[in-house]
XYZ file of N, CA and C in Angstrom:
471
model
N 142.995 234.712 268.867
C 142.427 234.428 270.170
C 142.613 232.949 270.475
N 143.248 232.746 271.734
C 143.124 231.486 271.877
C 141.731 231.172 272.026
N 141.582 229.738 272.038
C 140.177 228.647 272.232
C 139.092 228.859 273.428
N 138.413 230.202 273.819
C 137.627 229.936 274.867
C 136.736 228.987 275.490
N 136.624 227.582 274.567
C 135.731 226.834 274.908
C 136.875 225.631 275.146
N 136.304 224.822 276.196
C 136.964 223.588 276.125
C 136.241 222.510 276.028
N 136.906 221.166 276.075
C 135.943 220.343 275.824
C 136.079 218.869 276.509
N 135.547 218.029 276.857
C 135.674 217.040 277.976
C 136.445 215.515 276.942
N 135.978 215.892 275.486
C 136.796 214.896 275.207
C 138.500 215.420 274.678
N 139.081 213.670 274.331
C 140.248 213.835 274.276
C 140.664 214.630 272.995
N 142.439 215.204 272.983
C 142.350 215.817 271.795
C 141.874 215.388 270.374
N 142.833 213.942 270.457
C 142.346 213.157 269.519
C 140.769 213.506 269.186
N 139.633 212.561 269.984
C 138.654 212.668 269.674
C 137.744 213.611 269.540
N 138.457 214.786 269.911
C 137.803 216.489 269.440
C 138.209 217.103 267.896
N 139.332 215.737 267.600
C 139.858 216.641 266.076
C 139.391 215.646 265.510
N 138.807 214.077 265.528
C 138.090 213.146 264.650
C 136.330 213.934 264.611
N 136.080 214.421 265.936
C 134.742 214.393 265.504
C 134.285 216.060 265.190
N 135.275 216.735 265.617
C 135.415 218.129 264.643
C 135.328 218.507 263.072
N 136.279 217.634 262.762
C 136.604 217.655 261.618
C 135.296 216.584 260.696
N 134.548 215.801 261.468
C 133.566 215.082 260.846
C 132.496 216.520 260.912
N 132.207 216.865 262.094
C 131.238 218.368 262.013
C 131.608 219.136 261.566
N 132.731 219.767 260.518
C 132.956 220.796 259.599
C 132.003 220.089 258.435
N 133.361 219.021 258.092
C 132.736 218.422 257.098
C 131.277 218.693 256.779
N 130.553 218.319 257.444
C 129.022 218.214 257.859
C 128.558 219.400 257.391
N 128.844 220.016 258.017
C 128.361 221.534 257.953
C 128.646 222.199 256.865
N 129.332 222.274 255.901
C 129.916 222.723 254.880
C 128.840 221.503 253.748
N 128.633 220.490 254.045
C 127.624 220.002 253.224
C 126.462 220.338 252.968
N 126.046 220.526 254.273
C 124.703 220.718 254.452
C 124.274 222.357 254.705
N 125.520 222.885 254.431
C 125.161 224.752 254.254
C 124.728 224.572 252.702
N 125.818 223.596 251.844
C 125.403 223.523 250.554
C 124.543 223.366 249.790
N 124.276 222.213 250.407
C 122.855 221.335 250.153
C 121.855 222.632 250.356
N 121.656 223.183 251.399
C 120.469 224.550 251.724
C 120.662 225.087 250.503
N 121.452 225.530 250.021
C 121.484 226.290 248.744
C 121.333 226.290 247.619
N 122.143 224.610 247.068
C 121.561 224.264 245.895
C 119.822 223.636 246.212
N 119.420 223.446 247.246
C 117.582 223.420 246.819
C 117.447 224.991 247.035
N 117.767 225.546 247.557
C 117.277 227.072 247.284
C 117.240 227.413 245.804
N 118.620 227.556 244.891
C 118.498 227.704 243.809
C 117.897 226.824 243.086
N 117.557 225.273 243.306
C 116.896 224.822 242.794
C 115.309 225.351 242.273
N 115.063 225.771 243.635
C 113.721 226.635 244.544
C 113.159 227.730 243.241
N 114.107 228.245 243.380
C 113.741 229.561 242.359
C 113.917 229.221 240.773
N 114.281 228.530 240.107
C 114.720 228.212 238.581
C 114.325 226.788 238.342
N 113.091 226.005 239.238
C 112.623 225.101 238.595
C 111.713 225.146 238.082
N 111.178 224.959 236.727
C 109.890 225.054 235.927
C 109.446 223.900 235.430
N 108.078 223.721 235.335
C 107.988 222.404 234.311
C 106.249 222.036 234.776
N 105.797 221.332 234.449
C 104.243 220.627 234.804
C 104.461 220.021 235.949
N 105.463 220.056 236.807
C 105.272 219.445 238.348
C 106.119 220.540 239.020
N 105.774 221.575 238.817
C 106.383 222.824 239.368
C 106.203 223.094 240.465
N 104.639 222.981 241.344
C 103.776 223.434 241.935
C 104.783 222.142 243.269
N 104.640 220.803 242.848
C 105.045 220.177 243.986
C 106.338 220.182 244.194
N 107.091 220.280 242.913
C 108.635 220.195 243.501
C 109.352 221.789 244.456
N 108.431 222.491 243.966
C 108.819 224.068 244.241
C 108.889 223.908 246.050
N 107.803 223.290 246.367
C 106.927 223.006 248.130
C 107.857 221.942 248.597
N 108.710 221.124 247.640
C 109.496 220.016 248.074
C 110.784 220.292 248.346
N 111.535 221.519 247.634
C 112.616 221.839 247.616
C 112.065 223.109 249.152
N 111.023 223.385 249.470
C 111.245 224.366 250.535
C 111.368 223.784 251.830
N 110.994 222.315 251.735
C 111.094 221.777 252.833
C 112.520 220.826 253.264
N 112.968 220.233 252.074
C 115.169 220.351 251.953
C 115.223 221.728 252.636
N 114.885 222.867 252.212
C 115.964 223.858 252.836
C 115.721 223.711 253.869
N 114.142 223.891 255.083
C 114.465 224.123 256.068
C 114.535 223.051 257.050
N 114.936 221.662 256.632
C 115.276 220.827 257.354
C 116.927 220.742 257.435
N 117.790 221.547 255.765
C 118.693 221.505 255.661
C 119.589 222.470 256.573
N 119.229 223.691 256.596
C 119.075 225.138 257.909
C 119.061 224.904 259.108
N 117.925 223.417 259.608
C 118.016 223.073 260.654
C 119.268 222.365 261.407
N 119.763 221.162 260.215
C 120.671 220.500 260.375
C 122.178 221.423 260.812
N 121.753 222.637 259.797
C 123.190 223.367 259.628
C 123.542 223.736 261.118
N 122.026 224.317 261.708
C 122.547 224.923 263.302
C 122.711 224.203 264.278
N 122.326 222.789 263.780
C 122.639 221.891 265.033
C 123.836 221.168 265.003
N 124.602 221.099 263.913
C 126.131 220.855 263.717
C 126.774 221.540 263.911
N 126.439 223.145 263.513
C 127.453 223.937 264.280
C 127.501 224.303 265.385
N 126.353 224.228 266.352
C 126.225 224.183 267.719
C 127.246 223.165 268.399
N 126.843 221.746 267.781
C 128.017 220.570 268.613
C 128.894 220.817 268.066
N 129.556 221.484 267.210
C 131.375 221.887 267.116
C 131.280 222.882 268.445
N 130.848 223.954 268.237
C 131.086 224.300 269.592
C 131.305 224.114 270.197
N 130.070 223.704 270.837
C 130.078 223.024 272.906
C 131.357 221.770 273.057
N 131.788 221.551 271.494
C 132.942 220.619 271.822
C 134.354 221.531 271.605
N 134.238 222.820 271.545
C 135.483 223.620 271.345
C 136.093 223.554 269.943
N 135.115 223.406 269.081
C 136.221 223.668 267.527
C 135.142 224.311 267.056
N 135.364 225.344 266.368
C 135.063 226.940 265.643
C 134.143 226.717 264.466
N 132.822 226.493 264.368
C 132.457 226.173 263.089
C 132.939 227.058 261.822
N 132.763 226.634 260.366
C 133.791 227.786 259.724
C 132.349 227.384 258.573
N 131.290 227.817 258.624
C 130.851 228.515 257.104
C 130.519 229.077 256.640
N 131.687 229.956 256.432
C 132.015 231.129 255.222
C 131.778 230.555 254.012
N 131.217 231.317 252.859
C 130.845 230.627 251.484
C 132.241 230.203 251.113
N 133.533 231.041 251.114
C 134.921 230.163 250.402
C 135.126 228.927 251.127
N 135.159 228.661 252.078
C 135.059 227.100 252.858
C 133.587 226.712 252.334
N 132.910 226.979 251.886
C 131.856 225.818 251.353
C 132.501 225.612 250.410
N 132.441 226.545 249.308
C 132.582 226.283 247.627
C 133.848 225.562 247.632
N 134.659 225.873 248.343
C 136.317 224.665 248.312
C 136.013 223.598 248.699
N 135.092 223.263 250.385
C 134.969 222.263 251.089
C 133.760 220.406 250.909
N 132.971 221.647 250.105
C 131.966 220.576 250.291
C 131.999 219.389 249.261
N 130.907 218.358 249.626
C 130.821 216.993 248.508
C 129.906 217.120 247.902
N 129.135 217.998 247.952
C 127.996 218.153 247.071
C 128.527 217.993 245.543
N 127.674 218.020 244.835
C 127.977 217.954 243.365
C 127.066 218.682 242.541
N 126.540 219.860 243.039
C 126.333 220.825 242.490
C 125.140 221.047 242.002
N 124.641 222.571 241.221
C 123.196 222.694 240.424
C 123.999 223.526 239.331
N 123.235 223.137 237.722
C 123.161 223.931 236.730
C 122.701 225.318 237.351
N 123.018 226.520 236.407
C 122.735 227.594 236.662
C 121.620 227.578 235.686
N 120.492 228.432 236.214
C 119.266 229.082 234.834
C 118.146 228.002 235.066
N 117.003 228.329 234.301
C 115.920 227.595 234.676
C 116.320 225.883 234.557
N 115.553 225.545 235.309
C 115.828 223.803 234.901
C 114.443 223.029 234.825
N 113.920 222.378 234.159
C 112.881 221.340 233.883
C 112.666 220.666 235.340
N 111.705 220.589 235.614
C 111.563 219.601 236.708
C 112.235 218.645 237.129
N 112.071 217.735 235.929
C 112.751 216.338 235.789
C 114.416 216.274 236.788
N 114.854 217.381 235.464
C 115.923 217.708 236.149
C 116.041 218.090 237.348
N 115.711 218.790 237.802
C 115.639 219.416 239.317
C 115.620 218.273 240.183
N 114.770 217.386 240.324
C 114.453 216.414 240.630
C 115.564 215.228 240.542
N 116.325 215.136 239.637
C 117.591 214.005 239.376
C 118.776 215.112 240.320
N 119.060 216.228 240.041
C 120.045 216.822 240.442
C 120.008 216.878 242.165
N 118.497 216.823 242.602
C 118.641 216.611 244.096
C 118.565 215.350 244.852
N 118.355 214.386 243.681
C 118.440 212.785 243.872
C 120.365 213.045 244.235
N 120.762 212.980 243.477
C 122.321 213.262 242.945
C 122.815 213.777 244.751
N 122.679 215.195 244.644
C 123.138 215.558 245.807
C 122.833 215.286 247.117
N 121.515 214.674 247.424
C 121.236 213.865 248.755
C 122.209 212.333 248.275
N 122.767 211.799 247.982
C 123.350 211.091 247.987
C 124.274 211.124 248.321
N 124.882 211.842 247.922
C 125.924 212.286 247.567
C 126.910 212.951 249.270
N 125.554 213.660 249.747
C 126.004 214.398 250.879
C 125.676 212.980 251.943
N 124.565 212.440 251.475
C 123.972 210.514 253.062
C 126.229 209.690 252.533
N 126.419 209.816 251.744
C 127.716 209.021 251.089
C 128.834 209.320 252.148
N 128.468 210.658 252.282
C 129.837 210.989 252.885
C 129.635 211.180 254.475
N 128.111 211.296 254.818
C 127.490 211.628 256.449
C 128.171 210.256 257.012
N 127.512 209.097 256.037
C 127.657 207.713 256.259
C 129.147 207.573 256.664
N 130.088 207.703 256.045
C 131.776 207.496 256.387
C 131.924 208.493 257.653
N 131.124 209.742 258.126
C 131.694 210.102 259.402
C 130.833 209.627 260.320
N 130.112 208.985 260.356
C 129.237 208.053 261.241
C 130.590 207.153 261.581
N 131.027 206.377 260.745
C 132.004 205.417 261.276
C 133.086 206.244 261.966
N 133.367 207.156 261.249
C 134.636 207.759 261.691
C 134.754 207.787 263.334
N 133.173 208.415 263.790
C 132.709 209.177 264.608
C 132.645 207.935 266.084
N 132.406 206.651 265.621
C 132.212 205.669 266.714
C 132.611 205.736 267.781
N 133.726 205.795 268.204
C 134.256 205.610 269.030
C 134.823 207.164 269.840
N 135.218 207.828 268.600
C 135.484 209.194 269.228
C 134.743 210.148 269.988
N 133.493 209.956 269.250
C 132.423 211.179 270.016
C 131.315 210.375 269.756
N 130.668 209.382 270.524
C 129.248 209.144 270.246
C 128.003 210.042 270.064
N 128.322 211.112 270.670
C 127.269 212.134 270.962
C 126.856 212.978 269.549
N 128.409 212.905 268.860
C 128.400 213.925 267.632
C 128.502 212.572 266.415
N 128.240 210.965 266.508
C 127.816 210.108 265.865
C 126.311 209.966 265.910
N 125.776 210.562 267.075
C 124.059 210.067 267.407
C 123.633 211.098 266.339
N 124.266 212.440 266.625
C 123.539 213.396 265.695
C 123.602 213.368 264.313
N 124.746 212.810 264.171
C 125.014 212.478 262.438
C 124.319 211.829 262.253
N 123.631 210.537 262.600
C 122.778 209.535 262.370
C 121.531 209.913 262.267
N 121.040 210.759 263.072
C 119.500 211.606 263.018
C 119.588 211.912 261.390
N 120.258 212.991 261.471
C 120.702 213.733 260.377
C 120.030 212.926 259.166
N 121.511 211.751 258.911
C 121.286 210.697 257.942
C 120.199 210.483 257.533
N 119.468 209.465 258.740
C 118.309 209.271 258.969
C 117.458 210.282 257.948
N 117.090 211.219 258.573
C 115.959 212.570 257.699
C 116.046 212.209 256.296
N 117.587 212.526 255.792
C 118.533 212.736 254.530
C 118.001 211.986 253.579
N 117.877 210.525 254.059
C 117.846 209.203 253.208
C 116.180 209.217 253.300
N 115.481 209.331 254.180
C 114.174 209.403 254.010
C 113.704 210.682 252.997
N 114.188 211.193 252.759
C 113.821 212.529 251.611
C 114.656 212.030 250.603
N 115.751 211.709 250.366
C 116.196 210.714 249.369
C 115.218 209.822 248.480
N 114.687 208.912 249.175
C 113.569 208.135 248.989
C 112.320 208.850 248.359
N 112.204 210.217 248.944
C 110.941 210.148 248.527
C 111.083 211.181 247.313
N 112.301 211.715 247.171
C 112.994 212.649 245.857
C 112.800 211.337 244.389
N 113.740 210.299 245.293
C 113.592 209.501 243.988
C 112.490 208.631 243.355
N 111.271 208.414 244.260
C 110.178 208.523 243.901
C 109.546 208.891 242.986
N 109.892 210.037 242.681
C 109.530 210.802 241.431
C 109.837 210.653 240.061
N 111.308 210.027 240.349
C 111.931 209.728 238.803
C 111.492 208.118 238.468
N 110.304 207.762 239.716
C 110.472 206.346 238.704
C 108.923 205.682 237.868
């Protein structure tokens, strides 16, 4: 099918800030998942808070997901996440499988909010000039990301 949507910016700047909102989206489908599995297989004497901490990553992470793939849209490029475009695509860096200690749980989502603010951060720049609109939202995004960052790593110190 050809492209039913079109879009007011240029090609150029529909394939810089497209390709920054895949990106995106394929992170942050990830991110939902590894705190999900985090969610379910963390145990330990701070169970009770990290369990309530990882539910609130997901649904800020869920949130993020539909509002990135919304602005690929309305800008005419196809959001794509299918789990094989995550598991190929994303920067995340992953969760052990099977129960995990708190501690751990806790370093591994230090790890991956970084990991995913690392790479938001480079399409923020990317994004300047091409699509401000789909730079404002990355920046929200960020924004949230690094403030739960902060308060993830809190814990380990």
């Amino acid at each position: 099918m050809s492209n039913p949507i079109t879009s007011t910016l240029s090609e150029e700047s529909q394939k810089i800030a497209g390709d920054a909102l895949q990106a995106s989206l394929v992170d942050l489908i990830d991110l939902s998942l590894i705190a999900k599995q985090a969610h379910w297989n963390v145990v330990g004497s701070q169970f009770r808070s990290v369990h309530l901490q990882l539910d609130e990553l997901v649904t800020d992470s869920r949130t993020f997901v539909d509002e990135v793939a919304e602005r690929a849209a309305a800008i005419g490029v196809s959001p794509d996440g299918r789990a094989e475009t995550v598991a190929k695509t994303a920067s995340t860096v992953g969760f052990d499988e099977g129960w995990q200690k708190d501690g751990r749980v806790v370093g591994a989502i230090v790890a991956n909010l970084a990991a995913v603010v690392k790479a938001l951060r480079a399409r923020i720049d990317a994004t300047e000039s091409a699509d401000p609109v789909t730079q404002d939202l990355l920046i929200a995004i960020t924004a949230r990301l690094e403030q739960l960052h902060w308060m993830w790593q809190a814990q380990q110190a």
